[in-house]
């Protein structure tokens, strides 16, 4: 029996203030909580942080994704959440990741990713499909490089 | 027989010893049971709270009012004592835990589990009582959802309820343990925020809530967007009792709503005064039709090259002995909010049609119809009867609607517009170029005329830009086969400009100010017959 997979893509603006260390701790705690909770709900996905913005993909059963998204919406560490898409998908793209962190390493993302610039990957400047593809490609590239 | 009663029964001897306990009474207490022990000793040993009040009652020679005692396990009993002829007493024990649970339910909103209005009022009165002692300020925050009704209407009540549950969760997530959140009913919530520096804390919370509640929801797989408006009253400055604080928070909420929604406002004393004024205006407006205080003015609509009268726009005027002439900007919004626009609008249609039918030239009459009138399914019937009663040729009546009629356009509105048009009545889009001016409206419905908003002619800002817009709209109308008329032309210079931009019809002070019915009839009489000028070269 094939499972029903819904995929949700959004980006939002960082609201964690302080030093790169504070940002790094913030991102790590987001990942930690995701990696603890997502397997329980059978939700997988990927997160990136660049140009002052988070970009995230969540995939799983529609109810589970809906619940996790609601929790994300209540998180004060970000704002201006732009839901780019929420629709059924043929299959999971991040089946092996409870929450992959893609792009730069967390310390590097914390150090350089807070700067809003037009170069590189700005989640806020991408369409849903493009953001999803970037996250997917980066996750695949990073596979093997980082556990 | 006593032993079989569902309620607990004890009999007490004149010496204060328990002489009998039925099965229910024994079951309430663990251990060997009360018989043969002093009632007071027994209650003490069992860890009963408030037991001495009951013992006191058994010594009285009159029947007692219910005395509530608490058992060690948390159960709550209502007890009564009745004197017996032998100097003893009979005590009944009723387990009221269930009733108290029900009373608790009566204080909770079943959907969200939040305290309801009853509970909120009590908590507020406790805060007010504490204020006497602590002098600690607190905030009363009233909020509701913007456009919640349309979620209920279009997606159904189960969806609306599921959304409310999520909204309640989000609200809860933003509050501190000392804050009190209640659902007052529908989509209205109230927060009591104490133990914080005011007004800073209320400002911070309201800012957060506007953002938080406004974030997208996914409810049962559907994406929903609603916003919230917030009103805040501060104690002690904005009220010293429950009613006035709640009322003032609601007044501030009302202001937030009228200021465009998705914002928060603190109560100000002027809001109270404005609300009073509004209430008095509403009272007057309710009796205005009966007192025949409305009149219609007519502003000429003129075709250029050669100049000739083609019609009038009917404009509603309200004059009262006490207020004099009331500006439509002051009473039309109120009439729309209260629904009074429906009977008033009916009067306007009937009167405009009757006046136009009396004119000696068959020029048209434009009548404004608001979105609220379309919510009333009788609109088509009202138009039909106004035409029938007056005998006016339907082709001479033009309904002017604004974008707001179509903005939440339901199938029903479009059906009504088509039905009106099938009567032969023309339909014009008013104030074109303001608001969203979405061109999709022009696709949704075959308008007969676009009325270009007056702000593009005179108005503020760059005149050349306004003219460029007039040129574009005129061209748009030409290519769609829709007539255009430019409003607000006040000077010959402006007239020359709009003419140069291809405009063929104008309405404004230059070509005619609004005039009363007699003057309009006279002007119609002296204008050349439309059929006579049709052959004229342009």
XYZ file of C-alpha atoms in Angstrom:
685
model
C 0.000 0.000 0.000
C 1.435 3.366 -0.955
C 1.215 6.152 1.589
C -0.375 9.518 0.891
C 2.392 12.091 0.855
C 1.800 15.807 1.084
C 4.636 18.241 0.613
C 4.751 21.677 2.184
C 7.272 24.366 1.227
C 7.684 27.685 3.012
C 10.189 30.372 3.766
C 10.321 32.795 6.666
C 12.459 35.535 8.130
C 14.845 34.933 10.992
C 13.935 36.516 14.338
C 16.789 35.083 16.390
C 18.830 38.079 17.459
C 22.337 38.120 18.857
C 25.743 36.749 18.044
C 26.459 34.025 15.482
C 26.770 31.711 18.480
C 23.207 32.499 19.548
C 22.020 31.905 15.997
C 23.941 28.666 15.795
C 22.390 27.494 19.058
C 18.967 28.517 17.739
C 19.344 26.584 14.487
C 20.711 23.561 16.323
C 17.772 23.580 18.686
C 15.313 23.807 15.785
C 17.009 20.825 14.141
C 17.170 18.884 17.375
C 13.472 19.293 18.076
C 12.577 18.458 14.454
C 14.751 15.367 14.491
C 13.147 14.226 17.720
C 9.512 14.928 16.790
C 9.380 14.293 13.052
C 10.117 10.534 13.194
C 7.216 10.115 15.651
C 4.895 11.717 13.103
C 6.658 10.023 10.172
C 7.476 13.414 8.689
C 10.667 14.045 6.739
C 12.166 17.166 5.210
C 14.967 19.649 4.861
C 15.839 23.072 6.233
C 18.186 25.742 4.976
C 19.195 29.088 6.368
C 20.521 31.730 4.041
C 20.239 35.447 3.377
C 18.466 35.940 6.706
C 15.731 33.493 5.773
C 14.739 29.957 6.555
C 13.539 27.718 3.748
C 11.947 24.441 4.700
C 10.287 21.439 3.122
C 8.079 19.072 5.133
C 6.604 15.881 3.770
C 4.370 13.211 5.213
C 0.722 12.387 5.846
C -1.406 15.537 5.396
C -2.598 15.558 9.024
C 0.933 15.151 10.365
C 2.328 17.906 8.129
C -0.592 20.142 9.099
C 0.141 19.634 12.796
C 3.856 20.261 12.496
C 3.272 23.330 10.350
C 0.909 24.707 12.990
C 3.652 24.277 15.586
C 6.111 26.019 13.264
C 3.661 28.895 12.827
C 3.655 29.467 16.586
C 7.454 29.602 16.797
C 8.602 33.123 17.710
C 12.093 32.502 16.282
C 10.886 33.450 12.821
C 8.226 35.661 11.236
C 6.613 36.516 7.885
C 6.064 32.864 7.127
C 5.264 32.529 3.441
C 3.560 29.267 2.621
C 4.658 28.539 -0.940
C 2.862 25.272 -1.487
C 0.978 22.477 0.224
C -0.048 19.706 -2.127
C 0.097 15.974 -2.608
C 3.373 14.593 -3.948
C 4.043 11.343 -5.800
C 6.654 10.253 -3.230
C 8.935 11.524 -0.502
C 12.004 13.403 -1.704
C 13.712 13.311 1.701
C 12.817 9.782 2.766
C 16.115 9.389 4.655
C 16.109 12.651 6.539
C 13.954 13.460 9.531
C 15.250 16.999 8.950
C 18.260 17.516 6.722
C 20.163 20.774 7.130
C 21.454 21.765 3.734
C 23.836 24.290 2.256
C 26.544 25.535 4.573
C 27.282 23.749 7.843
C 25.275 25.039 10.797
C 28.201 27.135 12.193
C 28.877 28.627 8.749
C 25.205 29.268 8.105
C 24.996 31.008 11.486
C 28.079 33.072 10.699
C 27.308 34.100 7.118
C 23.693 33.201 6.458
C 22.235 35.994 8.549
C 23.393 38.556 6.033
C 20.606 39.450 3.663
C 22.121 39.534 0.207
C 21.081 38.715 -3.301
C 23.860 36.278 -4.040
C 23.579 32.587 -3.457
C 20.326 31.025 -2.376
C 17.839 33.378 -0.862
C 14.778 31.327 0.069
C 12.696 34.476 -0.123
C 13.531 34.915 -3.783
C 12.616 31.426 -4.918
C 9.420 29.917 -6.176
C 8.067 26.857 -4.393
C 9.329 24.345 -6.944
C 12.739 25.998 -7.195
C 13.215 26.119 -3.424
C 12.169 22.501 -3.172
C 14.613 21.466 -5.935
C 17.493 23.387 -4.354
C 16.861 21.782 -0.974
C 16.629 18.381 -2.597
C 19.827 18.797 -4.624
C 21.795 20.114 -1.664
C 20.545 17.275 0.521
C 21.664 14.708 -2.052
C 25.060 16.403 -2.468
C 25.580 16.530 1.278
C 24.619 12.893 1.714
C 27.746 11.013 2.590
C 29.592 14.219 3.409
C 27.700 14.676 6.663
C 25.899 11.936 8.571
C -35.739 1.874 54.168
C -33.165 4.483 55.087
C -30.426 1.971 54.425
C -31.502 1.660 50.762
C -31.490 5.383 49.972
C -29.066 6.443 47.265
C -28.009 9.458 49.296
C -26.054 9.061 52.508
C -27.944 9.275 55.804
C -26.552 9.451 59.347
C -28.523 9.718 62.558
C -26.971 11.449 65.513
C -28.015 10.889 69.101
C -28.649 13.747 71.526
C -25.194 13.002 72.950
C -23.525 13.670 69.591
C -22.685 10.010 68.857
C -23.512 8.589 65.442
C -26.247 6.010 65.935
C -26.844 4.890 62.377
C -25.245 5.124 58.899
C -26.900 3.795 55.762
C -24.935 1.938 53.111
C -24.312 5.035 50.975
C -23.055 7.015 53.963
C -20.689 4.239 55.036
C -19.394 3.924 51.494
C -18.335 7.579 51.500
C -15.800 6.983 54.250
C -13.016 4.451 54.359
C -12.455 2.312 57.501
C -14.862 0.745 59.967
C -17.579 3.403 59.671
C -18.955 6.090 61.920
C -21.463 4.291 64.093
C -20.597 4.500 67.803
C -18.220 7.445 67.443
C -18.806 11.140 68.153
C -19.648 12.862 64.860
C -17.011 15.517 65.436
C -14.339 12.922 66.220
C -15.327 10.858 63.236
C -15.174 13.788 60.824
C -11.810 14.849 62.201
C -10.402 11.339 61.913
C -11.637 11.116 58.328
C -9.860 14.337 57.368
C -13.111 16.098 56.438
C -12.891 19.831 55.877
C -15.540 22.136 57.286
C -16.837 19.280 59.483
C -17.291 21.501 62.539
C -19.946 23.559 60.714
C -21.963 20.400 60.222
C -21.537 19.353 63.853
C -22.677 22.778 64.909
C -25.801 22.365 62.754
C -26.683 19.026 64.357
C -26.789 20.760 67.729
C -29.218 23.344 66.468
C -32.915 22.674 66.931
C -33.799 23.880 63.426
C -33.175 22.408 60.000
C -29.947 23.687 58.445
C -29.196 25.164 55.092
C -26.889 22.996 52.973
C -23.373 22.828 54.393
C -20.634 21.922 51.947
C -17.911 19.645 53.292
C -14.877 18.190 51.564
C -13.764 14.596 51.953
C -10.120 13.604 52.162
C -10.209 12.050 48.675
C -11.394 15.296 47.097
C -15.111 14.485 46.868
C -17.471 17.277 47.780
C -20.709 16.736 49.711
C -23.616 18.986 50.423
C -24.975 18.093 53.852
C -28.112 19.019 55.720
C -29.134 18.444 59.281
C -32.701 18.068 60.567
C -33.514 17.878 64.259
C -35.176 14.705 65.604
C -37.790 14.775 68.411
C -35.449 12.882 70.734
C -32.930 15.751 70.709
C -30.727 14.108 68.070
C -30.525 14.897 64.353
C -30.618 13.243 60.973
C -27.897 14.232 58.532
C -28.190 13.751 54.769
C -25.103 13.617 52.601
C -25.273 14.366 48.870
C -22.273 13.906 46.601
C -22.320 17.077 44.493
C -19.052 16.420 42.629
C -21.044 15.749 39.474
C -22.976 19.012 39.762
C -19.824 20.941 40.413
C -18.318 19.342 37.326
C -21.347 20.485 35.379
C -21.052 23.957 36.843
C -17.437 23.935 35.709
C -18.610 23.010 32.216
C -20.982 25.960 32.310
C -17.893 28.122 32.714
C -16.001 26.585 29.829
C -16.351 26.835 26.110
C -16.827 23.250 24.926
C -15.104 23.806 21.565
C -11.788 25.218 22.774
C -11.853 24.247 26.444
C -11.201 27.895 27.291
C -13.049 29.804 30.030
C -16.245 31.328 28.676
C -17.821 34.729 29.221
C -19.190 33.828 32.675
C -15.790 32.729 33.929
C -14.020 35.682 32.322
C -16.289 38.148 34.074
C -15.598 36.484 37.407
C -11.851 36.485 36.855
C -12.037 40.138 35.905
C -13.972 40.989 39.070
C -11.333 39.149 41.113
C -8.606 41.218 39.430
C -10.548 44.383 40.185
C -10.913 43.375 43.847
C -7.202 42.621 44.067
C -6.435 45.979 42.548
C -7.728 47.625 45.734
C -4.892 45.912 47.568
C -2.101 45.675 44.987
C -2.706 48.793 42.858
C -1.305 46.668 40.025
C -2.509 47.774 36.584
C -3.759 45.210 34.095
C -4.993 45.100 30.509
C -8.310 43.855 29.149
C -7.719 42.794 25.550
C -10.612 42.088 23.214
C -10.004 40.498 19.846
C -11.896 38.892 17.030
C -11.114 37.493 13.628
C -11.329 39.543 10.468
C -13.519 37.959 7.793
C -14.299 34.920 9.936
C -17.879 34.938 8.706
C -16.758 34.344 5.152
C -14.787 31.270 6.269
C -17.941 29.894 7.877
C -20.076 30.828 4.899
C -17.829 29.463 2.188
C -16.120 26.515 3.894
C -18.814 25.443 6.355
C -19.128 25.534 10.125
C -16.995 22.449 10.867
C -14.118 24.191 9.105
C -14.793 27.409 11.001
C -14.802 25.487 14.283
C -11.530 23.727 13.442
C -10.007 27.105 12.641
C -11.198 28.527 15.988
C -9.495 25.650 17.804
C -6.214 26.505 16.071
C -6.643 30.202 16.785
C -7.220 29.396 20.474
C -4.032 27.316 20.503
C -2.029 30.120 18.942
C -3.394 32.621 21.425
C -2.530 30.312 24.294
C 0.989 29.847 22.949
C 1.644 33.588 23.127
C 0.425 34.050 26.710
C 2.110 33.719 30.076
C 0.640 31.444 32.766
C -0.735 34.451 34.642
C -2.721 35.679 31.622
C -6.348 34.639 31.334
C -7.762 33.767 27.930
C -11.477 33.265 27.310
C -13.701 32.642 24.323
C -16.591 35.065 24.587
C -18.575 33.451 21.779
C -18.283 33.133 18.019
C -14.874 34.393 16.963
C -14.513 36.750 19.939
C -11.782 36.204 22.488
C -10.767 38.169 25.566
C -7.455 38.250 27.404
C -6.753 39.571 30.903
C -3.098 40.463 31.197
C -1.868 41.203 34.711
C 1.524 41.259 36.457
C 3.120 43.336 33.722
C 4.105 46.923 33.067
C 1.340 48.649 31.081
C 0.846 49.756 28.384
C 4.132 48.256 27.161
C 3.128 44.651 27.857
C -0.238 44.984 26.111
C 1.433 46.665 23.135
C 3.981 43.860 22.847
C 1.330 41.159 23.165
C -1.053 42.774 20.681
C 1.746 43.235 18.157
C 2.659 39.596 18.504
C -0.954 38.432 18.219
C -1.679 40.428 15.064
C 1.330 38.717 13.459
C 0.684 35.282 14.950
C -3.041 35.010 14.236
C -2.504 36.461 10.763
C -0.143 33.667 9.745
C -1.496 31.135 7.286
C -3.432 28.146 8.617
C -3.822 24.720 7.178
C -7.112 23.284 8.347
C -8.162 19.825 7.202
C -5.856 20.140 4.232
C -7.205 23.573 3.234
C -5.146 26.727 3.319
C -6.901 29.534 5.217
C -5.949 33.118 5.961
C -7.619 35.279 8.586
C -6.407 38.266 10.521
C -7.270 39.675 13.878
C -8.199 43.117 15.167
C -7.536 43.990 18.783
C -8.904 46.508 21.276
C -7.287 47.206 24.630
C -8.633 48.827 27.790
C -6.333 49.425 30.745
C -7.296 49.252 34.383
C -7.676 51.431 36.328
C -7.645 54.323 33.811
C -10.241 52.979 31.362
C -12.831 51.680 33.795
C -13.363 50.678 37.378
C -15.847 47.855 36.960
C -16.272 44.735 34.864
C -18.852 46.146 32.477
C -17.067 49.359 31.646
C -13.700 47.655 31.086
C -15.232 45.049 28.776
C -17.245 47.691 26.946
C -14.232 49.935 26.483
C -12.059 47.093 25.216
C -14.830 46.325 22.702
C -15.063 49.974 21.667
C -11.314 49.977 21.009
C -11.768 46.785 19.006
C -14.501 48.453 16.999
C -12.080 51.282 16.232
C -9.391 48.794 15.169
C -11.937 47.250 12.795
C -12.924 50.543 11.238
C -9.274 51.569 10.987
C -8.792 48.804 8.496
C -8.505 45.566 10.471
C -5.309 43.713 11.337
C -4.367 46.409 13.851
C -4.737 47.058 17.583
C -6.060 50.167 19.298
C -6.074 51.375 22.879
C -9.326 52.719 24.252
C -9.663 56.484 24.281
C -12.435 58.419 25.931
C -13.331 59.999 22.572
C -14.348 56.535 21.314
C -17.100 56.485 23.886
C -18.317 59.893 22.746
C -18.148 58.895 19.093
C -20.107 55.751 19.815
C -22.769 57.817 21.578
C -22.905 60.164 18.615
C -23.151 57.229 16.260
C -26.003 55.765 18.264
C -27.919 59.045 18.139
C -27.279 59.334 14.413
C -28.562 55.803 13.961
C -31.724 56.633 15.897
C -32.331 59.639 13.650
C -31.553 57.646 10.545
C -34.076 54.989 11.538
C -36.870 57.527 11.521
C -35.664 59.541 8.513
C -37.749 57.659 5.947
C -40.919 58.006 7.998
C -40.325 61.732 8.482
C -39.602 62.152 4.746
C -36.237 63.707 5.429
C -34.566 62.303 2.332
C -34.457 64.106 -0.976
C -32.749 63.441 -4.265
C -30.457 65.804 -6.101
C -29.532 65.239 -9.702
C -26.159 65.964 -11.284
C -26.087 66.322 -15.066
C -24.061 63.954 -17.225
C -23.035 65.648 -20.436
C -21.838 64.424 -23.791
C -19.169 66.548 -25.505
C -19.038 67.691 -29.143
C -21.669 68.941 -29.255
C -22.413 69.414 -25.622
C -25.702 67.923 -24.667
C -27.364 66.441 -21.631
C -27.480 62.643 -21.672
C -28.518 61.907 -18.130
C -28.392 62.630 -14.395
C -26.872 60.836 -11.450
C -29.328 60.748 -8.552
C -27.630 61.803 -5.302
C -29.162 61.161 -1.909
C -29.491 64.068 0.522
C -30.588 63.845 4.141
C -31.804 66.931 5.938
C -33.107 66.971 9.503
C -34.443 69.930 11.485
C -31.801 69.465 14.170
C -28.804 68.489 12.082
C -29.427 70.374 8.872
C -27.874 68.725 5.824
C -25.986 65.547 6.793
C -23.092 64.549 4.574
C -23.573 61.227 2.788
C -20.047 60.344 3.961
C -21.443 60.476 7.507
C -24.614 58.512 7.095
C -24.183 56.132 4.141
C -21.579 53.921 5.906
C -23.861 53.790 8.956
C -26.847 52.932 6.778
C -24.810 50.126 5.231
C -23.627 48.766 8.576
C -27.109 48.760 10.023
C -28.824 47.422 6.910
C -30.963 50.585 6.742
C -29.527 51.084 3.275
C -31.978 48.460 2.000
C -35.210 50.414 2.640
C -33.458 53.719 1.903
C -32.099 52.325 -1.356
C -35.569 51.147 -2.295
C -36.914 54.654 -1.749
C -34.088 56.095 -3.886
C -34.826 53.723 -6.757
C -38.552 54.412 -6.679
C -38.099 58.175 -6.421
C -35.390 58.401 -9.075
C -37.460 56.357 -11.517
C -40.574 58.422 -10.838
C -38.706 61.702 -11.339
C -36.991 60.512 -14.509
C -40.300 59.320 -15.935
C -41.652 62.871 -15.555
C -38.830 64.469 -17.591
C -39.834 65.634 -21.047
C -36.642 64.266 -22.591
C -35.732 60.571 -22.299
C -32.352 61.124 -20.646
C -30.989 58.476 -18.274
C -30.886 58.405 -14.481
C -28.046 56.776 -12.557
C -28.732 55.283 -9.132
C -26.040 54.061 -6.740
C -26.555 50.572 -5.377
C -24.338 49.340 -2.566
C -22.993 45.881 -1.910
C -25.331 45.480 1.059
C -28.339 45.873 -1.216
C -27.102 42.921 -3.242
C -27.061 40.769 -0.122
C -30.773 41.308 -0.010
C -32.183 38.878 -2.542
C -35.093 41.232 -3.279
C -33.007 43.700 -5.291
C -34.252 42.525 -8.690
C -37.831 42.668 -7.456
C -37.280 46.178 -6.080
C -35.874 47.391 -9.412
C -38.744 45.766 -11.301
C -41.406 47.342 -9.149
C -39.719 50.779 -9.299
C -39.793 50.544 -13.103
C -43.376 49.295 -13.189
C -44.693 51.870 -10.751
C -43.053 54.767 -12.610
C -43.494 53.501 -16.139
C -39.853 54.439 -16.839
C -38.245 52.820 -19.875
C -35.742 50.325 -18.305
C -33.086 51.491 -20.781
C -33.055 54.891 -19.052
C -32.168 53.471 -15.642
C -28.514 52.888 -14.884
C -27.398 51.164 -11.681
C -23.995 52.357 -10.493
C -22.087 49.790 -8.517
C -18.630 49.927 -7.031
C -15.997 47.266 -6.956
C -17.046 46.318 -3.418
C -20.152 44.690 -4.884
C -17.971 42.272 -6.855
C -15.029 41.950 -4.518
C -16.518 39.044 -2.613
C -18.543 38.251 -5.621
C -20.724 35.302 -5.061
C -22.674 33.609 -7.794
C -25.786 35.226 -6.372
C -24.515 38.773 -6.986
C -23.657 37.991 -10.605
C -27.025 36.348 -11.104
C -28.777 39.439 -9.760
C -26.714 41.707 -12.013
C -27.573 39.606 -15.050
C -31.235 39.553 -14.041
C -31.239 43.353 -13.754
C -29.546 43.650 -17.112
C -32.053 41.317 -18.734
C -34.759 43.807 -17.702
C -33.005 46.234 -20.036
C -31.445 48.235 -17.197
C -27.867 49.440 -17.726
C -25.084 48.760 -15.212
C -22.125 51.079 -14.648
C -18.892 50.535 -12.706
C -18.500 53.511 -10.384
C -15.263 55.010 -9.018
C -13.271 53.139 -11.644
C -9.505 53.401 -11.136
C -9.624 53.467 -7.340
C -9.509 50.438 -5.055
C -8.144 47.309 -6.649
C -9.573 48.150 -10.075
C -9.086 44.586 -11.078
C -9.754 44.189 -14.763
C -11.144 40.741 -14.093
C -14.367 42.462 -13.004
C -14.756 43.679 -16.559
C -14.571 40.063 -17.660
C -16.962 38.842 -15.029
C -19.771 41.119 -16.059
C -20.674 43.047 -19.253
C -20.752 46.605 -17.910
C -22.404 49.327 -19.976
C -20.276 52.129 -18.668
C -17.127 52.908 -16.679
C -17.261 55.978 -14.467
C -13.684 57.202 -14.141
C -13.077 58.403 -10.611
C -12.870 62.147 -10.078
C -9.470 61.885 -8.382
C -7.787 61.565 -11.791
C -9.008 64.945 -12.986
C -8.457 67.448 -10.226
C -7.181 65.782 -7.150
C -3.736 65.857 -5.728
C -0.493 64.803 -7.277
C 0.718 64.812 -10.803
C -1.998 65.936 -13.187
C -0.284 64.423 -16.199
C -0.393 60.983 -14.596
C -4.124 61.327 -13.983
C -4.608 62.282 -17.619
C -2.533 59.280 -18.746
C -4.855 57.058 -16.715
C -7.932 58.720 -18.234
C -6.465 58.122 -21.698
C -5.785 54.467 -20.897
C -9.227 53.829 -19.395
C -10.949 55.556 -22.323
C -8.974 53.399 -24.744
C -9.766 50.330 -22.673
C -13.463 51.190 -22.778
C -13.328 51.776 -26.537
C -11.712 48.435 -27.240
C -14.113 46.585 -24.933
C -17.114 48.452 -26.334
C -17.863 50.020 -22.927
C -18.778 53.711 -22.720
C -16.708 55.834 -20.323
C -17.600 58.982 -18.440
C -15.099 61.108 -16.518
C -16.208 62.510 -13.164
C -14.954 65.572 -11.346
C -14.424 67.981 -14.249
C -14.477 71.460 -12.709
C -12.694 73.813 -15.100
C -12.641 74.496 -18.839
C -8.950 73.616 -18.793
C -9.658 70.196 -17.349
C -12.447 69.723 -19.845
C -10.066 70.500 -22.715
C -7.561 68.043 -21.284
C -9.970 65.141 -20.896
C -11.423 65.834 -24.317
C -7.913 65.645 -25.750
C -7.517 62.258 -24.100
C -10.465 60.905 -26.064
C -13.125 61.290 -23.420
C -16.630 61.892 -24.770
C -18.772 62.209 -21.627
C -18.225 64.097 -18.389
C -19.915 64.766 -15.080
C -18.733 67.552 -12.815
C -19.282 71.033 -11.431
C -18.322 72.633 -14.740
C -21.116 70.989 -16.699
C -23.612 71.025 -13.873
C -23.785 70.934 -10.090
C -26.213 68.644 -8.310
C -29.672 70.281 -8.436
C -33.078 69.573 -7.034
C -35.743 67.624 -8.885
C -37.536 70.683 -10.276
C -34.318 72.164 -11.663
C -33.366 68.818 -13.170
C -36.770 68.549 -14.884
C -36.389 72.076 -16.221
C -32.870 71.355 -17.528
C -34.097 68.183 -19.209
C -36.902 70.145 -20.829
C -34.594 72.708 -22.415
C -31.972 70.232 -23.625
C -32.198 69.165 -27.267
C -33.923 65.896 -27.892
C -31.371 63.066 -28.114
C -32.929 61.745 -31.284
C -32.635 65.161 -32.888
C -28.912 65.489 -32.288
C -27.962 61.952 -33.164
C -27.376 62.888 -36.764
C -25.097 65.804 -35.895
C -21.504 65.591 -37.071
C -19.049 65.060 -34.201
